[in-house]
mmCIF file of N, CA and C in Angstrom:
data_model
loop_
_atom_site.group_PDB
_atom_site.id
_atom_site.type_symbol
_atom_site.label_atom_id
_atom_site.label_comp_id
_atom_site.label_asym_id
_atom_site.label_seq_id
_atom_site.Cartn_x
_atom_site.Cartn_y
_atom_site.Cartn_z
ATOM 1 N N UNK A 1 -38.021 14.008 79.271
ATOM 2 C CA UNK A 1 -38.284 15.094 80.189
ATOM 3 C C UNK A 1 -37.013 15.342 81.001
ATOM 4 N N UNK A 2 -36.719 16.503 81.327
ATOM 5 C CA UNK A 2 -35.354 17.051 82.235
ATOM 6 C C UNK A 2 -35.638 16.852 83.195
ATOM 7 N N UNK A 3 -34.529 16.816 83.849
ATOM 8 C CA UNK A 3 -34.693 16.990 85.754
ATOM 9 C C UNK A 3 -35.580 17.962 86.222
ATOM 10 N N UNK A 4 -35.133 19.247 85.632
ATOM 11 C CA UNK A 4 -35.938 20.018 86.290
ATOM 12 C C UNK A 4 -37.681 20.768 85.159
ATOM 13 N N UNK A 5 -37.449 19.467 84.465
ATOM 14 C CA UNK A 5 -39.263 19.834 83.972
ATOM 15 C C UNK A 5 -39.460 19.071 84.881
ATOM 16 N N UNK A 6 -39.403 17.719 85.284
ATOM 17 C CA UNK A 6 -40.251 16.749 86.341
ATOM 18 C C UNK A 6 -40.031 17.261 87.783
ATOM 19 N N UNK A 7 -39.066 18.004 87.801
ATOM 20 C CA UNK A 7 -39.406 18.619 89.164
ATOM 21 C C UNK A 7 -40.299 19.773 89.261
ATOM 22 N N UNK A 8 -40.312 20.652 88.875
ATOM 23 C CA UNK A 8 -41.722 21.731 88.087
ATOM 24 C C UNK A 8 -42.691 20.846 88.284
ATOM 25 N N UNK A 9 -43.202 19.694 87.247
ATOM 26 C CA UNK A 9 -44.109 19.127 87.037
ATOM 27 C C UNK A 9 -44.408 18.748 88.681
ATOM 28 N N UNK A 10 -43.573 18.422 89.399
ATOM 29 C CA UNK A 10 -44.204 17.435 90.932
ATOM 30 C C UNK A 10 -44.668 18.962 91.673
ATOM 31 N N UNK A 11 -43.823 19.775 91.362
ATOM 32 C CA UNK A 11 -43.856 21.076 92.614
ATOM 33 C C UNK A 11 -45.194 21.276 91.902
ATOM 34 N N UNK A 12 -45.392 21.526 90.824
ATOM 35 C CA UNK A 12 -47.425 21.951 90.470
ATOM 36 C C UNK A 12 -47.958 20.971 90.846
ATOM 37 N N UNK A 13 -47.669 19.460 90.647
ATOM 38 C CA UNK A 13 -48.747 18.431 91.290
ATOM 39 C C UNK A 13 -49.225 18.572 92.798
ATOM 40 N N UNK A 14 -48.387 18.926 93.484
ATOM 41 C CA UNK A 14 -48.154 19.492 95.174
ATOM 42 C C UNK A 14 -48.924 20.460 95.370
ATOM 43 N N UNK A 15 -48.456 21.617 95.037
ATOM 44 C CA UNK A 15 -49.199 22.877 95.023
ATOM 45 C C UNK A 15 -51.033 22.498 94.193
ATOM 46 N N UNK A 16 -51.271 22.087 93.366
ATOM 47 C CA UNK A 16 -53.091 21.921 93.111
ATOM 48 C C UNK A 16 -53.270 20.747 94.768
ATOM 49 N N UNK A 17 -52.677 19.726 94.428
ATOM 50 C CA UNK A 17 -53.352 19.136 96.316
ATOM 51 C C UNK A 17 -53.068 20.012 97.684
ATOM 52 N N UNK A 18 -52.212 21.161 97.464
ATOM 53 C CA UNK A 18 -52.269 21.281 98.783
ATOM 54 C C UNK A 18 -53.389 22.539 99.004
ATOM 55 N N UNK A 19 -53.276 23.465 97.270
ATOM 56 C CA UNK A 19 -54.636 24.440 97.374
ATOM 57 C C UNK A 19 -56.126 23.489 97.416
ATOM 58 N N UNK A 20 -56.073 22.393 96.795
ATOM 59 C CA UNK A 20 -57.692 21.430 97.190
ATOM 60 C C UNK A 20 -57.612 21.201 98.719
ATOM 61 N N UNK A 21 -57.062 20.883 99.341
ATOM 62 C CA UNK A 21 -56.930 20.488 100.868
ATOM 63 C C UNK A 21 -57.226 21.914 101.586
ATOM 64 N N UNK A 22 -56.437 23.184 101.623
ATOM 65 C CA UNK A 22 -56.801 24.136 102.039
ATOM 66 C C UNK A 22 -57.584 24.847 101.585
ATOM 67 N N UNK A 23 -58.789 24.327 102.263
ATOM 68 C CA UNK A 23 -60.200 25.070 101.767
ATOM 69 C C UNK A 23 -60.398 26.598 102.134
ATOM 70 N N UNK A 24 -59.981 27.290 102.960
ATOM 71 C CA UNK A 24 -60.518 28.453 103.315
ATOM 72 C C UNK A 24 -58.986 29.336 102.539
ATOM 73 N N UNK A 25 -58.282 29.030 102.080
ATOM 74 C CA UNK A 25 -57.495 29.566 100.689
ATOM 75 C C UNK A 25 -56.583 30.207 101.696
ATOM 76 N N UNK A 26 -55.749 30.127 102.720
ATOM 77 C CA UNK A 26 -54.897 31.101 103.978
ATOM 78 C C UNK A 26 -53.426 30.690 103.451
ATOM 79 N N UNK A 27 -53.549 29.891 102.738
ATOM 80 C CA UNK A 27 -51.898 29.271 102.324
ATOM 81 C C UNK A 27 -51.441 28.311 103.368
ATOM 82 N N UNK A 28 -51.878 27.953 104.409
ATOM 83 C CA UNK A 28 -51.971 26.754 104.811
ATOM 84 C C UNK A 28 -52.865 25.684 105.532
ATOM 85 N N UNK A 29 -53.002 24.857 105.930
ATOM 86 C CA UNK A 29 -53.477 23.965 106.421
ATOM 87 C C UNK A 29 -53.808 22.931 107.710
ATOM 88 N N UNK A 30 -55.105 23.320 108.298
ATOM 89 C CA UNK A 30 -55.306 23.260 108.978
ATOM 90 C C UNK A 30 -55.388 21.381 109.656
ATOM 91 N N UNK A 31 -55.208 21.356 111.101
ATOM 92 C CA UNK A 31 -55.571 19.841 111.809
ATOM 93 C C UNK A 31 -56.872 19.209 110.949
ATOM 94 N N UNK A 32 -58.018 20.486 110.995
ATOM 95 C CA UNK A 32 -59.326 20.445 110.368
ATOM 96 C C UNK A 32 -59.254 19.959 109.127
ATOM 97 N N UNK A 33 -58.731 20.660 108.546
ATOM 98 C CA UNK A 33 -58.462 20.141 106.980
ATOM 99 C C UNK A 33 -57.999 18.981 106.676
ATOM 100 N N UNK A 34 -57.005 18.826 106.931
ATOM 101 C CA UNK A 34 -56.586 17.732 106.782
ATOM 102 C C UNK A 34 -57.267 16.205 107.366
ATOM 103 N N UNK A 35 -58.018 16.747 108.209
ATOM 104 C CA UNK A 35 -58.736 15.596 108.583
ATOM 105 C C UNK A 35 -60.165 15.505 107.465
ATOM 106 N N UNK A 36 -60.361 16.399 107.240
ATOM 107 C CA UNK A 36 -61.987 16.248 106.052
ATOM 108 C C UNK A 36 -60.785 15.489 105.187
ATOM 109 N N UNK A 37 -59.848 16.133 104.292
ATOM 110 C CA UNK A 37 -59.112 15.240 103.688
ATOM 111 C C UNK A 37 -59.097 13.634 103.728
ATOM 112 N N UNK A 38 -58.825 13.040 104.631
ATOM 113 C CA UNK A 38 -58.698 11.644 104.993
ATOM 114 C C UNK A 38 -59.752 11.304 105.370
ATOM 115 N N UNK A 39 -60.608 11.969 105.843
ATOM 116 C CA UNK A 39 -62.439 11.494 105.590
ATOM 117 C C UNK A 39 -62.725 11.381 104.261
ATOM 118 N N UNK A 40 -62.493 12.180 103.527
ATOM 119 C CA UNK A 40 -62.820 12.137 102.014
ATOM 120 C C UNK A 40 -62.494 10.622 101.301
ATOM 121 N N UNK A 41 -61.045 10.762 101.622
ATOM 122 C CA UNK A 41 -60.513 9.270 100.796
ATOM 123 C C UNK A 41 -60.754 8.102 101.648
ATOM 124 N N UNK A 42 -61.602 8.087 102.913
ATOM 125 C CA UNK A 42 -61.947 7.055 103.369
ATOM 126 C C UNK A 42 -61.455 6.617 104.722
ATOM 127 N N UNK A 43 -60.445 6.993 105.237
ATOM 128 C CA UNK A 43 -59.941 6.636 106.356
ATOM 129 C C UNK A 43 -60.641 7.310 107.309
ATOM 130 N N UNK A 44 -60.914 6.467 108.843
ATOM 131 C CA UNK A 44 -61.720 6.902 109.702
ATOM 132 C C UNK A 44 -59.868 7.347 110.825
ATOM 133 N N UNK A 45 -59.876 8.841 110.837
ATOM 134 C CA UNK A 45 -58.950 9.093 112.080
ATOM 135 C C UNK A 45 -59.658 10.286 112.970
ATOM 136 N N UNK A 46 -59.302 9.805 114.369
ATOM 137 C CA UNK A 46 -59.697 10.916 114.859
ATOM 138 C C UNK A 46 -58.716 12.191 114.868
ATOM 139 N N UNK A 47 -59.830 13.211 114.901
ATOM 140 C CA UNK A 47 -58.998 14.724 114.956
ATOM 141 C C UNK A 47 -58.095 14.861 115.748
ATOM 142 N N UNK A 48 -58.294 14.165 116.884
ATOM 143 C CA UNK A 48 -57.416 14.279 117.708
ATOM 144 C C UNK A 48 -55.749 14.061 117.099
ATOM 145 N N UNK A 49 -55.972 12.938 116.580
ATOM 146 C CA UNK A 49 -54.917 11.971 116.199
ATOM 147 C C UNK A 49 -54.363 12.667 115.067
ATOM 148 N N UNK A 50 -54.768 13.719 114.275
ATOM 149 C CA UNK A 50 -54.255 14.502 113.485
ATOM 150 C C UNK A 50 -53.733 15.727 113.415
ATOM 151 N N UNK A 51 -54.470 15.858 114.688
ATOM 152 C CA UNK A 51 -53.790 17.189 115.650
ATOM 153 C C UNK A 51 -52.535 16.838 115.750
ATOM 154 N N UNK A 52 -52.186 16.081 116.560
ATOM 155 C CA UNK A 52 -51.176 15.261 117.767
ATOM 156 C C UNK A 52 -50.121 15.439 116.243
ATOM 157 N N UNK A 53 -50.624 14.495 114.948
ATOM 158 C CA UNK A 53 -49.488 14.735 113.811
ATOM 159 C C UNK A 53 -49.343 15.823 113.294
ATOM 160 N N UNK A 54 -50.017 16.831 113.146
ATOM 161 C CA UNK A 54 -49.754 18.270 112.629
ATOM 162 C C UNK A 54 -48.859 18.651 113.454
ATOM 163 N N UNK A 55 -49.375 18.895 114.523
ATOM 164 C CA UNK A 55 -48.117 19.096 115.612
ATOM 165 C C UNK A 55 -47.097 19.062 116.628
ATOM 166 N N UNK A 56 -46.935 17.283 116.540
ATOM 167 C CA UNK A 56 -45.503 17.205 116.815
ATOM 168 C C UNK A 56 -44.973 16.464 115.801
ATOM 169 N N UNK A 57 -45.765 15.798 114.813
ATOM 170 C CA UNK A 57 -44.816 15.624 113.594
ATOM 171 C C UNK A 57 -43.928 16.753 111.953
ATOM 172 N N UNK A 58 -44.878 17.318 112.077
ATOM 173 C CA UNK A 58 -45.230 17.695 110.551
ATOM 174 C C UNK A 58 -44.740 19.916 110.607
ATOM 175 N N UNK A 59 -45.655 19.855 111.842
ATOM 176 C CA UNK A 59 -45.511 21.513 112.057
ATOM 177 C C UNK A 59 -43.561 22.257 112.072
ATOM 178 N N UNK A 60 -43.160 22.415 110.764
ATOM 179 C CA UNK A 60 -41.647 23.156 110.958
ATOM 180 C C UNK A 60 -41.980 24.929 111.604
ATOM 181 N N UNK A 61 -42.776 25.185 111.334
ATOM 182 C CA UNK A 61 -42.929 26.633 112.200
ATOM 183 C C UNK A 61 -43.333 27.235 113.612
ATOM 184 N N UNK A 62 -43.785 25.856 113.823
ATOM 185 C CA UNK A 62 -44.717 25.970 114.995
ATOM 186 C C UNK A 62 -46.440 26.824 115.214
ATOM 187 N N UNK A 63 -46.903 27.388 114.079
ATOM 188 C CA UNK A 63 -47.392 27.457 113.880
ATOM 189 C C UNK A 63 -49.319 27.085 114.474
ATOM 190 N N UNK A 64 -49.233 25.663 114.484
ATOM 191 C CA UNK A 64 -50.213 24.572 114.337
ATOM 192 C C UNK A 64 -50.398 24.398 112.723
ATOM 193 N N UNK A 65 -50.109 25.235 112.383
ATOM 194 C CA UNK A 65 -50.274 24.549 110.286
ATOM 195 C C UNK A 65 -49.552 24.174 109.542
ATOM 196 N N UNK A 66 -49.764 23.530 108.354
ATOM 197 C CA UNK A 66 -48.941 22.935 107.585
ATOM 198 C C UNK A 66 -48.543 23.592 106.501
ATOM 199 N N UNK A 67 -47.313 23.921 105.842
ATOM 200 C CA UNK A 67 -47.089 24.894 104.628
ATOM 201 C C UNK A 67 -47.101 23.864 103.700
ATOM 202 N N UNK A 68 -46.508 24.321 102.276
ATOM 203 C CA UNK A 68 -46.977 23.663 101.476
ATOM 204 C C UNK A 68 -45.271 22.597 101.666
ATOM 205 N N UNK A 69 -43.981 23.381 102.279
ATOM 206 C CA UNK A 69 -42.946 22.947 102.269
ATOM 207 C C UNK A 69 -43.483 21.459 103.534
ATOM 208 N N UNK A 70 -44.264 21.398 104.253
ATOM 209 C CA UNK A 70 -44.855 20.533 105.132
ATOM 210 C C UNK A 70 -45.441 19.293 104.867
ATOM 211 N N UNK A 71 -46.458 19.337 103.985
ATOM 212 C CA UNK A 71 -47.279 18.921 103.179
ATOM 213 C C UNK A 71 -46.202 17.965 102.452
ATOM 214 N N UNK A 72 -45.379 18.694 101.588
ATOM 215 C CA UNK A 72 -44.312 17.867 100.350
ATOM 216 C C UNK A 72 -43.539 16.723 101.456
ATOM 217 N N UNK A 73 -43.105 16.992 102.518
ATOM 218 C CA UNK A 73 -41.859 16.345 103.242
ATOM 219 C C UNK A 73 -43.012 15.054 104.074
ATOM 220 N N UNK A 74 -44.409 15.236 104.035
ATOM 221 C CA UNK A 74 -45.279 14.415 104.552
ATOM 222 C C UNK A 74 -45.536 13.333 103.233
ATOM 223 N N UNK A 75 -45.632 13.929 102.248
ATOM 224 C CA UNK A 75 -45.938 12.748 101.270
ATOM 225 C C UNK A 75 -44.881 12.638 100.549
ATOM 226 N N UNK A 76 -43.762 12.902 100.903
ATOM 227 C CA UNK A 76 -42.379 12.266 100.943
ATOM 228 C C UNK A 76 -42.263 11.387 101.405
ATOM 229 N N UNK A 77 -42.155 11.371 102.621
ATOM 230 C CA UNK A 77 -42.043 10.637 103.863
ATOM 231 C C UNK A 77 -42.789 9.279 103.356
ATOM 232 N N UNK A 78 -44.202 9.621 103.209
ATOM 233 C CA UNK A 78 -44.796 8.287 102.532
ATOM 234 C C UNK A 78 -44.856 7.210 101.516
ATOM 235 N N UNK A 79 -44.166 8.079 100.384
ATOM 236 C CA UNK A 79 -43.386 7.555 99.552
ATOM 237 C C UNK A 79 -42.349 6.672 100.166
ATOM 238 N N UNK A 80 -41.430 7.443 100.930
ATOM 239 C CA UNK A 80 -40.035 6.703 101.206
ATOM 240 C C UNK A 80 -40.524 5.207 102.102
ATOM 241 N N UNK A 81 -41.742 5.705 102.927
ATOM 242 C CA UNK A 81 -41.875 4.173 103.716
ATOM 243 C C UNK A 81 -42.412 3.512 102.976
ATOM 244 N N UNK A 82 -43.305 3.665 101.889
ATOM 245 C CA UNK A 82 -43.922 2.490 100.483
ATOM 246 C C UNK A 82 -42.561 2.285 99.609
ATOM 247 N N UNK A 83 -41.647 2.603 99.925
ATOM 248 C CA UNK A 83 -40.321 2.456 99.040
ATOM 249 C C UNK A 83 -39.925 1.140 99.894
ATOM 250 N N UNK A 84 -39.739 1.928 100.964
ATOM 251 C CA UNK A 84 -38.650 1.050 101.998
ATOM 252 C C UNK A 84 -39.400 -0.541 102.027
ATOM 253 N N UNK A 85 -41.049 -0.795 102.052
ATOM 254 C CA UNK A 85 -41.581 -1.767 102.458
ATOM 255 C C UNK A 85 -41.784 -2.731 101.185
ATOM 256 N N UNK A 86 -41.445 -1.840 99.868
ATOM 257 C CA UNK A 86 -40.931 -2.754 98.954
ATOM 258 C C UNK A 86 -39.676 -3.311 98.517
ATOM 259 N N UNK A 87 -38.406 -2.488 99.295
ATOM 260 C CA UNK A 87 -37.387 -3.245 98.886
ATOM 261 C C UNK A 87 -37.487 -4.390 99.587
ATOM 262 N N UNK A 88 -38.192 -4.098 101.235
ATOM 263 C CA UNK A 88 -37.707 -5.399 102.141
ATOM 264 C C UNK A 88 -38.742 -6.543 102.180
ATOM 265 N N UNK A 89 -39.808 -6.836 101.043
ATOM 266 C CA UNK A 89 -40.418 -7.590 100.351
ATOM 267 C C UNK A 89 -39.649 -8.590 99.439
ATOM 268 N N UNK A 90 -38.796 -7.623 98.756
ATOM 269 C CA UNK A 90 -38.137 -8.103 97.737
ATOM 270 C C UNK A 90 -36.674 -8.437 98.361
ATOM 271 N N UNK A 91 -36.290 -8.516 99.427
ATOM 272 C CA UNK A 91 -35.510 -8.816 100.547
ATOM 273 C C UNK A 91 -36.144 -10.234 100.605
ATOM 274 N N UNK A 92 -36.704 -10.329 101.229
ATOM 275 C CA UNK A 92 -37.084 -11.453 101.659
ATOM 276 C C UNK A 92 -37.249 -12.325 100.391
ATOM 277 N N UNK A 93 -37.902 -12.481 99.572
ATOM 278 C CA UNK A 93 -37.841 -12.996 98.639
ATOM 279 C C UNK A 93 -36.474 -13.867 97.873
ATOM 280 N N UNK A 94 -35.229 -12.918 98.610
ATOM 281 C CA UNK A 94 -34.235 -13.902 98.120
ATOM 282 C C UNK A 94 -33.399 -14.068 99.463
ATOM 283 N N UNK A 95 -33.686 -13.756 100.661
ATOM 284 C CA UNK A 95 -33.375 -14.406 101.942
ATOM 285 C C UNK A 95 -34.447 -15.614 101.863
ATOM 286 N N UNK A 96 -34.564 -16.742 101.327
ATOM 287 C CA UNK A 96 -34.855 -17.770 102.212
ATOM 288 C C UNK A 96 -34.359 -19.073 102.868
ATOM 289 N N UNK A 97 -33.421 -18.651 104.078
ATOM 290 C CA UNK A 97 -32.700 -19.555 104.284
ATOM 291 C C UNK A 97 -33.282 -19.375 105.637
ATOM 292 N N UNK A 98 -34.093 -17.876 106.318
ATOM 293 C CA UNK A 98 -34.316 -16.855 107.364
ATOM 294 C C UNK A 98 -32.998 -16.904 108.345
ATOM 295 N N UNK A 99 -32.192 -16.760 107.846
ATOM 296 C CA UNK A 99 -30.758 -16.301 108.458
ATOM 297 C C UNK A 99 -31.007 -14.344 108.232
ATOM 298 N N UNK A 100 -31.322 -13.533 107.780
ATOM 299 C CA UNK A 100 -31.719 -12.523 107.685
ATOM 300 C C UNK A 100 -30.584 -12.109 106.765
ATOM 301 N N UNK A 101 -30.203 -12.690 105.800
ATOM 302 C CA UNK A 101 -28.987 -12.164 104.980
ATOM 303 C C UNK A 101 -29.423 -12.675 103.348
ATOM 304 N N UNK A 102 -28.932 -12.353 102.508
ATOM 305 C CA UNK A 102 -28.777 -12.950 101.251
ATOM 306 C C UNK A 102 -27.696 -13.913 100.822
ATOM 307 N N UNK A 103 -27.696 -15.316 101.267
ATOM 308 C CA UNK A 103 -26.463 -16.200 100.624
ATOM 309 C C UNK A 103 -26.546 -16.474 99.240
ATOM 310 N N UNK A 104 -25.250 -17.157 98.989
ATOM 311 C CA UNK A 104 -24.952 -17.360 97.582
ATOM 312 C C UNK A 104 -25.963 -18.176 97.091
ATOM 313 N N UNK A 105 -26.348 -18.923 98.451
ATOM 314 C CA UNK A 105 -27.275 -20.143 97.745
ATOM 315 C C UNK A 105 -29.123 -19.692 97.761
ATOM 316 N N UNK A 106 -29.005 -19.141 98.325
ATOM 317 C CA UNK A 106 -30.743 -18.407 98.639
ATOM 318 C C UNK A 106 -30.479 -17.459 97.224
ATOM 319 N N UNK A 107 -29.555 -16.806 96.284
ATOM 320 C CA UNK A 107 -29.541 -15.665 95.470
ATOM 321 C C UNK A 107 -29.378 -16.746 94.172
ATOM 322 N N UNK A 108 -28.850 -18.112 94.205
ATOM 323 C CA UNK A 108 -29.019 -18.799 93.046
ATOM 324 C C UNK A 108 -30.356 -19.271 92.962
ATOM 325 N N UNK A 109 -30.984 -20.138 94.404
ATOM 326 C CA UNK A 109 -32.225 -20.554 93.936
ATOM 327 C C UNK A 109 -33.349 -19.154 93.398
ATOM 328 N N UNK A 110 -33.164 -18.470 93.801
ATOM 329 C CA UNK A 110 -34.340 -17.718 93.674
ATOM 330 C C UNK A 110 -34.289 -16.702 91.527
ATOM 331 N N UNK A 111 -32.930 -16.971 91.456
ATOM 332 C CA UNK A 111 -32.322 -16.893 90.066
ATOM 333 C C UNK A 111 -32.796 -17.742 88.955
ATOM 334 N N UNK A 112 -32.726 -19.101 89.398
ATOM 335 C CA UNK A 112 -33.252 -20.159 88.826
ATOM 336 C C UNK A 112 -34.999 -20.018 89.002
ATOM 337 N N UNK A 113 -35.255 -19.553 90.265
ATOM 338 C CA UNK A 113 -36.809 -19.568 89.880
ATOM 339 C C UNK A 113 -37.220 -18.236 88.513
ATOM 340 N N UNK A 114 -36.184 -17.241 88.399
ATOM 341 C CA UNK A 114 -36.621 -16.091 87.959
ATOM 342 C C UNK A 114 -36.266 -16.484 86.687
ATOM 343 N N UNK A 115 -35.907 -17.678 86.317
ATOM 344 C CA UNK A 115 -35.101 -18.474 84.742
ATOM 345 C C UNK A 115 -33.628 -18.262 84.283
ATOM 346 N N UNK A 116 -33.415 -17.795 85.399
ATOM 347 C CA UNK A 116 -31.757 -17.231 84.843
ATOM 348 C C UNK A 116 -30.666 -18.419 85.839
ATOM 349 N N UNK A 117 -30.256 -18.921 84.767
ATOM 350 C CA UNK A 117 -29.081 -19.989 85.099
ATOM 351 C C UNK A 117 -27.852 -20.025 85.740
ATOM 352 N N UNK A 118 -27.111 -20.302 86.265
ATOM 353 C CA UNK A 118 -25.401 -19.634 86.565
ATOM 354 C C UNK A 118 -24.828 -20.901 86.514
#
């Protein structure tokens, strides 16, 4: 697949969740919405608390709603912190000396645990 079929492919994956989320079809998305949203998949937040993120996190227009360019940079965002909280898993994993660094000797043992010799 090309760069830009998988980018196509994500921009349609985006666009069907962000038309399921915006129920009343306006092209964007409401505090409301988005909160049935996260009721749906289970999380208990209050509206309030989704207000407060629509609009001082998320809102680029000022608006109070979310576009679909809004929406993408939000489950971006979430991506990047499930990114970030796995490299520094895997950080730790070969820091164990808890000096907060990777030494030569914390990057051999953990080599040898992974079967690879030096």
């Amino acid at each position: 697949m090309s760069e830009l079929e998988a980018i196509t492919k994500a921009m349609n994956q985006y666009e069907r969740v962000f038309n399921d989320i915006d129920k009343n079809g306006d092209g964007k998305i409401s505090a409301a919405e988005l909160h049935q949203c996260v009721k749906a998949i289970g999380l208990e937040v209050p509206l309030v608390e989704v207000e407060m993120v629509v609009v001082e996190g998320l809102d680029r227009d000022g608006d109070g709603l979310l576009g679909l360019e809004d929406l993408i940079r939000l489950v971006e965002d979430v991506e990047d912190d499930d990114k970030m909280k796995d490299l520094k898993e895997a950080f730790k994993m070969y820091e164990m000396e808890g000096c907060g660094i990777i030494t030569p000797l914390s990057l051999k043992k953990m080599l040898a645990r992974l079967g690879e010799s030096s």
